[in-house]
PDB file of N, CA and C in Angstrom:
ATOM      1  N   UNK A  22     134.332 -79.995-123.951  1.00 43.00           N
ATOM      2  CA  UNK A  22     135.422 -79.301-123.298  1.00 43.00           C
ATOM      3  C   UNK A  22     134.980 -77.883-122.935  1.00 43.00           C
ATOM      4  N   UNK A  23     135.435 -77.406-121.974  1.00 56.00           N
ATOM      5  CA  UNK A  23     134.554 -76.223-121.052  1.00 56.00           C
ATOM      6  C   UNK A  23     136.144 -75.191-122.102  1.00 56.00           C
ATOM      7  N   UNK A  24     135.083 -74.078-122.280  1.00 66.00           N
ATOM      8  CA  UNK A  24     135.854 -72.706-122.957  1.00 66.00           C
ATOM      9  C   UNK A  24     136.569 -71.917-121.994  1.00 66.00           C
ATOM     10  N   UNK A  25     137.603 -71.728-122.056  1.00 71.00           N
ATOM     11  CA  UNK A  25     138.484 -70.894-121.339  1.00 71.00           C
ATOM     12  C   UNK A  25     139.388 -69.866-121.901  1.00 71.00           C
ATOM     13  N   UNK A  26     138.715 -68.569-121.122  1.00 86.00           N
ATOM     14  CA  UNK A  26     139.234 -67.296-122.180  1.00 86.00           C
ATOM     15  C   UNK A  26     140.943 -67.330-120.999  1.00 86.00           C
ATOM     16  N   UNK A  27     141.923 -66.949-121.574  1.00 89.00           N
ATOM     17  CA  UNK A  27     142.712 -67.070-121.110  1.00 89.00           C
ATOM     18  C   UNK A  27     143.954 -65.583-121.974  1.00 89.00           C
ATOM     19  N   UNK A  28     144.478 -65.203-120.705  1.00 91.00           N
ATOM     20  CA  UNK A  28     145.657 -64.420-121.761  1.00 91.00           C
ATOM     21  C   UNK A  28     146.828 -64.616-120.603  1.00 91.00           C
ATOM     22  N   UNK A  29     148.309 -64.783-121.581  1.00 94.00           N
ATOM     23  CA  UNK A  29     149.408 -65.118-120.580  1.00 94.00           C
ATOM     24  C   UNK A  29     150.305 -63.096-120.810  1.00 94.00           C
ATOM     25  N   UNK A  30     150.697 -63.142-119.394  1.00 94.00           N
ATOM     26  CA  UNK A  30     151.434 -62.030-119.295  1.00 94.00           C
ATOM     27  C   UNK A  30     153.108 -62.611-118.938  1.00 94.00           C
ATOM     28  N   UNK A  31     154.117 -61.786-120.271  1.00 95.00           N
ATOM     29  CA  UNK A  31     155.005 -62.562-119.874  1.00 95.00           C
ATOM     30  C   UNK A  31     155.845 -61.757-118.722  1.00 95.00           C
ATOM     31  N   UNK A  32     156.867 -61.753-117.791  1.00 95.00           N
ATOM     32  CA  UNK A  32     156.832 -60.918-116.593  1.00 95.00           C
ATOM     33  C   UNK A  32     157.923 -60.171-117.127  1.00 95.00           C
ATOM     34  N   UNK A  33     158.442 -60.286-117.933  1.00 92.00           N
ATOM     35  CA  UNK A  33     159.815 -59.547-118.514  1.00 92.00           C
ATOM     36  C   UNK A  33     160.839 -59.155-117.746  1.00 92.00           C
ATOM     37  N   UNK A  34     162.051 -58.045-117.564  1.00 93.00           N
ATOM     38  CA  UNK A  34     163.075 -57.961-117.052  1.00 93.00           C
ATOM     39  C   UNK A  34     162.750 -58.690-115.508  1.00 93.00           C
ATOM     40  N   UNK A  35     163.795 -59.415-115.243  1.00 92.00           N
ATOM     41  CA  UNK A  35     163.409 -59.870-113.717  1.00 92.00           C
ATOM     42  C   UNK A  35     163.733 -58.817-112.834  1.00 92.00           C
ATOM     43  N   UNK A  36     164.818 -58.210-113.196  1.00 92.00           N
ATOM     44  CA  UNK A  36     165.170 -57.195-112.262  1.00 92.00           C
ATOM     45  C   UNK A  36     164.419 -55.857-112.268  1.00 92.00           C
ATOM     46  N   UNK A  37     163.565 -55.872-113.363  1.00 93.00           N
ATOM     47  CA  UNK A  37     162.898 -54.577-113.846  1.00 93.00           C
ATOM     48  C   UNK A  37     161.385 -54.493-112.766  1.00 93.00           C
ATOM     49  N   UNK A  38     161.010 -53.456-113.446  1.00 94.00           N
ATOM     50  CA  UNK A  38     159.104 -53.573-112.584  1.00 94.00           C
ATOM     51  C   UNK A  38     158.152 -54.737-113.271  1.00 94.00           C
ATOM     52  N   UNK A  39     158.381 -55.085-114.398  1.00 93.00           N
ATOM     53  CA  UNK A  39     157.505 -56.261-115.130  1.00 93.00           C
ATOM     54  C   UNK A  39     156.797 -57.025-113.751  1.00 93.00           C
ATOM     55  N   UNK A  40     157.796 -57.745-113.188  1.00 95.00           N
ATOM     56  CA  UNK A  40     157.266 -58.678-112.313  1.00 95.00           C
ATOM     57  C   UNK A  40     156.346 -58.135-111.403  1.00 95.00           C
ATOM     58  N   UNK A  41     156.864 -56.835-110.553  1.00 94.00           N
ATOM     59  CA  UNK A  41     155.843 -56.520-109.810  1.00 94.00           C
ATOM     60  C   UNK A  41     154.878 -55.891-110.371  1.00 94.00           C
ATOM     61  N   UNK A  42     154.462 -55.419-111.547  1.00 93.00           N
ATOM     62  CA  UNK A  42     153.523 -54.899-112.187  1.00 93.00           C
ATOM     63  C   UNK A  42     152.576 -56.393-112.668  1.00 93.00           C
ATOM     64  N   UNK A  43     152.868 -56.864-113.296  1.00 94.00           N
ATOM     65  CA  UNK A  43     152.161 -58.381-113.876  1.00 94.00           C
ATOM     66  C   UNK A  43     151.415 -58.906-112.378  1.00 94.00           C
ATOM     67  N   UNK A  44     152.136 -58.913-111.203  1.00 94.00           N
ATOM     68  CA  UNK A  44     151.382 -58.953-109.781  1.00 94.00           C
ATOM     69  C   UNK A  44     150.206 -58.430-109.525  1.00 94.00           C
ATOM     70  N   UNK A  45     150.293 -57.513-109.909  1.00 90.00           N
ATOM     71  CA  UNK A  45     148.798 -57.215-109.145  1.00 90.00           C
ATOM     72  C   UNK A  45     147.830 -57.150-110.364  1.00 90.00           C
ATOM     73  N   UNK A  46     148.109 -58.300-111.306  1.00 89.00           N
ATOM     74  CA  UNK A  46     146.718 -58.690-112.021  1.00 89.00           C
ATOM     75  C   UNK A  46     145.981 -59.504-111.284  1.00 89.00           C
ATOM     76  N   UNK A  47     147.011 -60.032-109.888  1.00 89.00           N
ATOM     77  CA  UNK A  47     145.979 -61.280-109.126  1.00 89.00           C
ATOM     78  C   UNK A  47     145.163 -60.171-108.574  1.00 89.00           C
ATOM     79  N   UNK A  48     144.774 -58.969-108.367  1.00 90.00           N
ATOM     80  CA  UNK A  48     143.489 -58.227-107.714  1.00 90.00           C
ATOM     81  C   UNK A  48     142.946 -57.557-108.277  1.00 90.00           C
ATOM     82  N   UNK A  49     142.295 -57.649-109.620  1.00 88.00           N
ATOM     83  CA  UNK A  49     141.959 -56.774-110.784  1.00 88.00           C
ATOM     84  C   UNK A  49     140.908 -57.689-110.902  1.00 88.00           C
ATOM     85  N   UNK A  50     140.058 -57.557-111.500  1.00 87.00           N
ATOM     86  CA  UNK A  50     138.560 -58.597-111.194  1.00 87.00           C
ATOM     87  C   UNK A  50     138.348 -58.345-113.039  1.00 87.00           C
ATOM     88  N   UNK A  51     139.019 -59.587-113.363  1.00 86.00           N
ATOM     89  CA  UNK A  51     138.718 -59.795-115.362  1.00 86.00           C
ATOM     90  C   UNK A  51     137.809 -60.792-115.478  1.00 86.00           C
ATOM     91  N   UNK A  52     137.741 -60.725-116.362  1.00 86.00           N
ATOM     92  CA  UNK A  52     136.633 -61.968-117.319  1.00 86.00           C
ATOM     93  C   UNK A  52     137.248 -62.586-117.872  1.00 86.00           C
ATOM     94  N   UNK A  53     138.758 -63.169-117.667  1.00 87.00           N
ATOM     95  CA  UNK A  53     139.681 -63.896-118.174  1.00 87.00           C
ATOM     96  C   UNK A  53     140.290 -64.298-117.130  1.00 87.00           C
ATOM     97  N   UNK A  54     141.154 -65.463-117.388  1.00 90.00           N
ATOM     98  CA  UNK A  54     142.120 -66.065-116.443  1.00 90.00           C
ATOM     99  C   UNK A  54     143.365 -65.740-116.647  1.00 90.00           C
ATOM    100  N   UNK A  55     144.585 -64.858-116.598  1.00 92.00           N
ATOM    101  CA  UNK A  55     145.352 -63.873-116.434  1.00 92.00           C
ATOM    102  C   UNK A  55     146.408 -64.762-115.778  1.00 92.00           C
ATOM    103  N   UNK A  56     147.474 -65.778-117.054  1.00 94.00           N
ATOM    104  CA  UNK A  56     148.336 -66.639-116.584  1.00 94.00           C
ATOM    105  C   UNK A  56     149.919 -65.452-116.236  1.00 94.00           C
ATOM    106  N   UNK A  57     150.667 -65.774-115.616  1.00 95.00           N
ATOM    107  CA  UNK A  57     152.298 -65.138-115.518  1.00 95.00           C
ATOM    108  C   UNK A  57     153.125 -66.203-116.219  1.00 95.00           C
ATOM    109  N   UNK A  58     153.740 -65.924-116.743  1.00 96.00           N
ATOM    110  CA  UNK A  58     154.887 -66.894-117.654  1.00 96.00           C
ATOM    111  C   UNK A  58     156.152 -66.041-116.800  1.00 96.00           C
ATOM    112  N   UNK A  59     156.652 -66.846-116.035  1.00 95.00           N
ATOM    113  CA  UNK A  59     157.873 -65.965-115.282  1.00 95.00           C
ATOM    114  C   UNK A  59     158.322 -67.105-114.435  1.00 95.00           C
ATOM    115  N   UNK A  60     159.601 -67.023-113.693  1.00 96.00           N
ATOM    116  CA  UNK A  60     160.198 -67.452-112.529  1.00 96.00           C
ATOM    117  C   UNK A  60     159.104 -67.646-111.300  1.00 96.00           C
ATOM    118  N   UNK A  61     158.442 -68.770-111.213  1.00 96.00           N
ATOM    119  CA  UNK A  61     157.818 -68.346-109.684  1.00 96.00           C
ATOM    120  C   UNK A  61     158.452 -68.227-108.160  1.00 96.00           C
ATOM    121  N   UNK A  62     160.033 -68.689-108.228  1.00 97.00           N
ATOM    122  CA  UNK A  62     159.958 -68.053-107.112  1.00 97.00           C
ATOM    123  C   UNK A  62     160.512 -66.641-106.974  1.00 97.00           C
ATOM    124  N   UNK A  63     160.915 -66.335-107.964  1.00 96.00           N
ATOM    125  CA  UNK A  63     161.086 -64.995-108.327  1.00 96.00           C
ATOM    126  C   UNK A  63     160.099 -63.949-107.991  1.00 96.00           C
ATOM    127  N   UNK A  64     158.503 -64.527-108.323  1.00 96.00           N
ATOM    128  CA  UNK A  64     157.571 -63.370-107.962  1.00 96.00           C
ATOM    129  C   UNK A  64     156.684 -63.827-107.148  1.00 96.00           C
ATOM    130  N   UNK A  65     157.517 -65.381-106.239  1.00 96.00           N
ATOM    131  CA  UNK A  65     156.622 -65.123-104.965  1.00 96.00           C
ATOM    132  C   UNK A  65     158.085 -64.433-104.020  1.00 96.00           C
ATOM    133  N   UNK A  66     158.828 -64.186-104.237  1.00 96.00           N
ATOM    134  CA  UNK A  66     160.072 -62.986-103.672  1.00 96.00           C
ATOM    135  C   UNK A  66     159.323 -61.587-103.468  1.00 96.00           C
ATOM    136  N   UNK A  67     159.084 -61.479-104.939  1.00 96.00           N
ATOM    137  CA  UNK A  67     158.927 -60.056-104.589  1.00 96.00           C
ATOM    138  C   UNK A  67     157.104 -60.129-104.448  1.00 96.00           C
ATOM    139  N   UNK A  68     156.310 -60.471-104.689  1.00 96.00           N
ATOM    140  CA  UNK A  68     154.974 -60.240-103.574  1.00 96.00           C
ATOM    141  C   UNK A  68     155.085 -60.379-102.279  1.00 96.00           C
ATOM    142  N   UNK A  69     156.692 -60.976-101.401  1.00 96.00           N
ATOM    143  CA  UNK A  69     156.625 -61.286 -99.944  1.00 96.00           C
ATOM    144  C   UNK A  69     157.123 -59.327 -99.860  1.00 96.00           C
ATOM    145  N   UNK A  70     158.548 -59.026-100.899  1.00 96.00           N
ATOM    146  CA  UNK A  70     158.792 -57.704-100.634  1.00 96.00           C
ATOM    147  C   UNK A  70     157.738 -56.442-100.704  1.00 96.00           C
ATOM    148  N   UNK A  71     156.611 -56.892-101.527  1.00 95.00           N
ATOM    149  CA  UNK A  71     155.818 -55.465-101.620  1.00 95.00           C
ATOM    150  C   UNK A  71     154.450 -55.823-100.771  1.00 95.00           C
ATOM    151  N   UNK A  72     154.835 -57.092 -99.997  1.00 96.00           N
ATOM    152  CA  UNK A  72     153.763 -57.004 -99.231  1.00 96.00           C
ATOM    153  C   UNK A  72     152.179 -57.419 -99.562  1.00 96.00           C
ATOM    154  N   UNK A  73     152.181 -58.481-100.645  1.00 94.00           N
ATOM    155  CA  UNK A  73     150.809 -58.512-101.654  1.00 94.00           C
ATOM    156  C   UNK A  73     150.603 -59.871-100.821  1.00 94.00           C
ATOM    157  N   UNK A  74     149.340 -60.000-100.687  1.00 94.00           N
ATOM    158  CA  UNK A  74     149.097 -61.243-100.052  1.00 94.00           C
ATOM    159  C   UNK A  74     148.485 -62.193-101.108  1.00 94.00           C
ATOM    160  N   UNK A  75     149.336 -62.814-101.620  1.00 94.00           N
ATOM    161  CA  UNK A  75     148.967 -63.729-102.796  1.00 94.00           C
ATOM    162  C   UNK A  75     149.099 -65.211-102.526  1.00 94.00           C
ATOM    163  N   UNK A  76     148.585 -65.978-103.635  1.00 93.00           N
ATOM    164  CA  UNK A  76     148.649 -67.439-103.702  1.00 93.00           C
ATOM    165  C   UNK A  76     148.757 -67.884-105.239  1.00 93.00           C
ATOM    166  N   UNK A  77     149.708 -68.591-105.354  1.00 94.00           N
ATOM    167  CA  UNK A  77     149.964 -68.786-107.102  1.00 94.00           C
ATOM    168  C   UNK A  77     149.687 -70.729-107.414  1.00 94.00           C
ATOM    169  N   UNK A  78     149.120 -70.939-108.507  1.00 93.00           N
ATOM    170  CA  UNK A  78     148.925 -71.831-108.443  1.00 93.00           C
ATOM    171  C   UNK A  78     149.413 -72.351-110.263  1.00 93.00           C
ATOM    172  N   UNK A  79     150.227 -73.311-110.927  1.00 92.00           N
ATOM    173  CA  UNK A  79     150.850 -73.874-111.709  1.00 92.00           C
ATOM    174  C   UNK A  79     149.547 -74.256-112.570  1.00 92.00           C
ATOM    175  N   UNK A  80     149.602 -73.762-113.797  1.00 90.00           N
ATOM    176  CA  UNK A  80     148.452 -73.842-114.695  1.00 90.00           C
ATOM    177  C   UNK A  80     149.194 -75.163-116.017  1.00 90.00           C
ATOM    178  N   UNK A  81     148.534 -75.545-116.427  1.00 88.00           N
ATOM    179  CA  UNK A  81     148.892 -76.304-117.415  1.00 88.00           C
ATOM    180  C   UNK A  81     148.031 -76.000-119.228  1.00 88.00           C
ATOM    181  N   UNK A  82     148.972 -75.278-120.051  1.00 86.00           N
ATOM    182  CA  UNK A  82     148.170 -74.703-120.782  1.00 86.00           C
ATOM    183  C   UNK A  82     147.350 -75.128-121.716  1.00 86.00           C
ATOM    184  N   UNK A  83     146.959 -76.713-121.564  1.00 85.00           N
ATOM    185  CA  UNK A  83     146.881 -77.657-122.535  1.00 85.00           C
ATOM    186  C   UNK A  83     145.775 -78.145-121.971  1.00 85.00           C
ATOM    187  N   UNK A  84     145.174 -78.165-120.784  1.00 82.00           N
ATOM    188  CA  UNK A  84     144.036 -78.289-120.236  1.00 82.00           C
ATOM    189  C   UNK A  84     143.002 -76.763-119.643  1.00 82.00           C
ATOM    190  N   UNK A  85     141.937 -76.636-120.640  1.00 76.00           N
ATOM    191  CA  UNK A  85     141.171 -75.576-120.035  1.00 76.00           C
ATOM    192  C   UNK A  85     139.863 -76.222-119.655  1.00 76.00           C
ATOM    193  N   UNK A  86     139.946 -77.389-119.116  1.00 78.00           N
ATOM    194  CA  UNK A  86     138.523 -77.941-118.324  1.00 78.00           C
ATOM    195  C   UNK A  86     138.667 -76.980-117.007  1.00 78.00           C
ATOM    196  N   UNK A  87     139.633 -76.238-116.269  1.00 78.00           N
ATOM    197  CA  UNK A  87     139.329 -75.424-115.606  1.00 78.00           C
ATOM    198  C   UNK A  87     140.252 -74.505-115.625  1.00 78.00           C
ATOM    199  N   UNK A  88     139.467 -72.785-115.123  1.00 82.00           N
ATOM    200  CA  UNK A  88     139.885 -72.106-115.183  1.00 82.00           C
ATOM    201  C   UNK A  88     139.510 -70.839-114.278  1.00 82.00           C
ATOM    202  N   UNK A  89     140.260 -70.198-113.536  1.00 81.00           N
ATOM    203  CA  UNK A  89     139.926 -69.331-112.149  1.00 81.00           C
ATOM    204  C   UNK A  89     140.020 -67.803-112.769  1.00 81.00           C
ATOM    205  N   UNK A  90     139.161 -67.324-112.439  1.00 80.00           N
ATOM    206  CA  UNK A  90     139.246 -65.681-113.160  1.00 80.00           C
ATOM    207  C   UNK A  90     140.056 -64.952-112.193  1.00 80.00           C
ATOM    208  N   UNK A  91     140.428 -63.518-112.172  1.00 78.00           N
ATOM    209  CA  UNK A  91     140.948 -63.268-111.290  1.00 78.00           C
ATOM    210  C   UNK A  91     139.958 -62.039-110.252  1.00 78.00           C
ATOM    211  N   UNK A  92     141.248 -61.458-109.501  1.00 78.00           N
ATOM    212  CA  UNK A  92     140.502 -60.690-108.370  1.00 78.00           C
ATOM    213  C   UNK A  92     140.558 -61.621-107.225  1.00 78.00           C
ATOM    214  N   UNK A  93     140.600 -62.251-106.924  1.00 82.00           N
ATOM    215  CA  UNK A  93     140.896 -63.175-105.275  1.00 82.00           C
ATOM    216  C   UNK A  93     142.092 -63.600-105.163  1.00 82.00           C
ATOM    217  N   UNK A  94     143.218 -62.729-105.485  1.00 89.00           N
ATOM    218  CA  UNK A  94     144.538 -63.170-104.824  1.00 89.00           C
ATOM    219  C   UNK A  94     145.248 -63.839-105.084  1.00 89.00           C
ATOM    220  N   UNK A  95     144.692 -64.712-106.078  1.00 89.00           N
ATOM    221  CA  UNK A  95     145.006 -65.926-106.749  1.00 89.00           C
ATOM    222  C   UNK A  95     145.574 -65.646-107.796  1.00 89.00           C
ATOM    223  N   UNK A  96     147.089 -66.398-108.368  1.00 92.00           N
ATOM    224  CA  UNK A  96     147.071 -65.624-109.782  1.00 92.00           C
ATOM    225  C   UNK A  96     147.768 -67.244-110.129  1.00 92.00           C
ATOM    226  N   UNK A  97     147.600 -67.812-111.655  1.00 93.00           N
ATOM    227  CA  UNK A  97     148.206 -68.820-112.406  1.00 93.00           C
ATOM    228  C   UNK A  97     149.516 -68.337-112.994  1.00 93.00           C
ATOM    229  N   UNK A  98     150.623 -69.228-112.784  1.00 95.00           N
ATOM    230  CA  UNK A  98     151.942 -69.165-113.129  1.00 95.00           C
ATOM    231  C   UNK A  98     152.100 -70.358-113.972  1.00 95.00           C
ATOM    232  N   UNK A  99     152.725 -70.230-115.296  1.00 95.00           N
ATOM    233  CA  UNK A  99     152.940 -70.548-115.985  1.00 95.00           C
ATOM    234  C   UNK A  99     155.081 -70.891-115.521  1.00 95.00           C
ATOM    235  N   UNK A 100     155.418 -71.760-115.382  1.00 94.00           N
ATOM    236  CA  UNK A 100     157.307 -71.331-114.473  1.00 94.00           C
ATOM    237  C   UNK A 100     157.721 -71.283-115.649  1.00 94.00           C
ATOM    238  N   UNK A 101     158.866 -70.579-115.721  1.00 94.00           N
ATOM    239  CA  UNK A 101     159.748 -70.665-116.445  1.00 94.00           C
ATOM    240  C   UNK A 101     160.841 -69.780-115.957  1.00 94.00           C
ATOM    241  N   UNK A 102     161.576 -71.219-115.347  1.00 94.00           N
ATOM    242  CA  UNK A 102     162.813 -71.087-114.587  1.00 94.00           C
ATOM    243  C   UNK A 102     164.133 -69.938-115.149  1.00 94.00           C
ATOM    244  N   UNK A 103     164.391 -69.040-114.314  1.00 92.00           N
ATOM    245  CA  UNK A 103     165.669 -68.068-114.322  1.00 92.00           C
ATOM    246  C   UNK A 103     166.481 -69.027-114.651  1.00 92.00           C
TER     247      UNK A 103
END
C-alpha cells in the first residue's frame, strides 16, 4: 500500500473566513495532500466569489493508494453537507 502523508483542514464557520482561507491551500505547494472537510458546494460558491480558479475533487479517506499534493489548483474535499 503506497504511503500517504495527508492532513484534513476542517473549513469551520461557513459564514466566517474559514472557508475562504482553507481555499487557498489548493496554491501553496506542500509535501502533503491537504484534504477540506466542509460543504463543497459551499466552497465551490465562494472560490467562484473570490475569483480562485480551482478544481475540487472527492477524496475517500480509507484509500491512500493515491494521493495529489498540492499547488495546482486542485484541492481534495472531504463533503460534509450544510
Amino acid at each position: 500500500m503506497h504511503n500517504c502523508s495527508r492532513i484534513i483542514i476542517t473549513t469551520g464557520e461557513p459564514a466566517g473566513v474559514g472557508p475562504d482561507v482553507a481555499l487557498h491551500a489548493a496554491f501553496h505547494h506542500l509535501p502533503i495532500e491537504v484534504i477540506l472537510m466542509g460543504d463543497e458546494d459551499l466552497l465551490k460558491a465562494r472560490a467562484a466569489q473570490l475569483n480562485l480558479d480551482l478544481s475540487f475533487y472527492q477524496v475517500d479517506l480509507n484509500d491512500t493508494s493515491t494521493c495529489e499534493k498540492n499547488g495546482n489548483g486542485r484541492i481534495a474535499v472531504y463533503p460534509i453537507p450544510l
